[in-house]
C-alpha atoms as one frame of an Amber mdcrd trajectory, in Angstrom:
protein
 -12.811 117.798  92.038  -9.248 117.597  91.302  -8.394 115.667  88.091  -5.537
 112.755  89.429  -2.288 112.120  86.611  -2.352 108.139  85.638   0.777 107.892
  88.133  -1.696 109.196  91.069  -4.571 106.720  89.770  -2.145 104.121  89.523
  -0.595 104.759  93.168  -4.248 104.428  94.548  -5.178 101.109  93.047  -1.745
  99.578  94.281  -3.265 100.041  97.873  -6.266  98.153  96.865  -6.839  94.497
  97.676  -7.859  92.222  94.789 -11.566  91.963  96.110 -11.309  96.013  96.459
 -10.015  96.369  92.910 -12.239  93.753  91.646 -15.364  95.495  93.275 -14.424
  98.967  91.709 -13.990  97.238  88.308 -17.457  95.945  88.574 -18.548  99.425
  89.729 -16.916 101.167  86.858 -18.311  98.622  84.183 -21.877  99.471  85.534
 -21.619 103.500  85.741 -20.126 104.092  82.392 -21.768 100.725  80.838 -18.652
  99.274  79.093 -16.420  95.953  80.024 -13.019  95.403  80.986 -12.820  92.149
  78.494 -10.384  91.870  75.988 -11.722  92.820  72.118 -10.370  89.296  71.156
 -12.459  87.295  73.699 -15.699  88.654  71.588 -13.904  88.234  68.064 -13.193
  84.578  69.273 -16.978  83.140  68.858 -17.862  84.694  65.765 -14.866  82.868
  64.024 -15.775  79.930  66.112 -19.543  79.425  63.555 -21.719  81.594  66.695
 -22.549  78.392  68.141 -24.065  78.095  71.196 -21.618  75.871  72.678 -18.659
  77.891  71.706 -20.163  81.041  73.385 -20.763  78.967  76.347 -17.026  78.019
  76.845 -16.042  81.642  75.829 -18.104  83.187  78.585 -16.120  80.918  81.391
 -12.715  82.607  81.365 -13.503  84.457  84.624 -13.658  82.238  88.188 -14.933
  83.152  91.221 -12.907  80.736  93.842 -15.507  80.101  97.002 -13.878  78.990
 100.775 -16.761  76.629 101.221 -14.992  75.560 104.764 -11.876  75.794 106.755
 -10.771  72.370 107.872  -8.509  71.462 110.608  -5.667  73.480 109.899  -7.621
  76.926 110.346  -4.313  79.116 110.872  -2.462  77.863 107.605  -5.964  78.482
 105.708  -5.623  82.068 106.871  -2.157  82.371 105.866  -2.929  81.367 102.489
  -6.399  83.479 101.652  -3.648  86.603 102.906  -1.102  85.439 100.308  -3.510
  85.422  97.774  -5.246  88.312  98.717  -2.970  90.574 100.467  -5.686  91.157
 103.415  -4.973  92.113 106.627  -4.721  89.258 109.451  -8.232  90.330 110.949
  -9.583  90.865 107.128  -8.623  87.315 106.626  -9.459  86.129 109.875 -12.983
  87.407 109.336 -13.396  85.972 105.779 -12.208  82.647 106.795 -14.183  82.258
 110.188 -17.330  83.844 107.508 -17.078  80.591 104.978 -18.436  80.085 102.642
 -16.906  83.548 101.358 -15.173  84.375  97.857 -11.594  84.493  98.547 -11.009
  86.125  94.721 -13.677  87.453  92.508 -13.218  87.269  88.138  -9.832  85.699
  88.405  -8.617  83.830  85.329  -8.447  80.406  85.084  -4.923  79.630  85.775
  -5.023  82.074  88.765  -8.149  80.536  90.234  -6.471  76.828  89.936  -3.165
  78.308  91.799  -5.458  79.519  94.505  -7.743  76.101  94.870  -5.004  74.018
  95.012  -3.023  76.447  97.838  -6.458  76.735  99.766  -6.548  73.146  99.460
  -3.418  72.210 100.428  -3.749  74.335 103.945  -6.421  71.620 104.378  -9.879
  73.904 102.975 -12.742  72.828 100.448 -12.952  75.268  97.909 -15.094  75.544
  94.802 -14.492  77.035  91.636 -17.862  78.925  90.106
């Protein structure tokens, strides 16, 4: 197998959707048994005392944002899960006539509120997990 430059690597995940990218994230983390967290996320509850609490609220900085259903307004629900996602129409189509479906997978918190309220607003119930 050919060995791909960082430009090449980088030019293939651009064509990836989030939920693509986020799957081969999870895929790498499993094969080579490492994770894609930030060193200062684990430093954080050790200077926090180790309690259990603290770890607790550490661990949540990742959101999975669910399409629990559609509504009335099914088109505008469709237009927004391809805004957030960059799917194609029948990708989104699919996901959004397939609820409940994640819409985005281990986005941050600020992301994941962006996207509930936007779902919400084109007239879907969403949850945040």
């Amino acid at each position: 197998m050919a060995k791909l430059s960082n430009d090449e690597l980088l030019d293939a995940f651009k064509e990836l959707t989030l939920i693509e990218l986020s799957e081969f994230v999870k895929a790498f983390e499993e094969t080579f048994d490492v994770t894609a967290a930030a060193p200062v996320a684990a430093a954080a509850p050790a200077a926090a005392g180790g309690g259990a609490a603290a770890e607790a609220e550490e661990e949540k900085d990742e959101f999975d944002v669910i399409l629990e259903s559609v509504g009335d307004k099914k088109i505008q629900v469709i237009k927004e899960v391809r805004a957030l996602t960059s799917l194609g129409l029948k990708e989104a189509k699919d996901l959004v006539d397939g609820a409940p479906k994640p819409v985005l997978e281990a986005a941050n918190k600020e992301t994941a509120e962006k996207a509930k309220a936007a779902l919400e607003g084109a007239g879907a119930t969403v949850t945040l997990k």
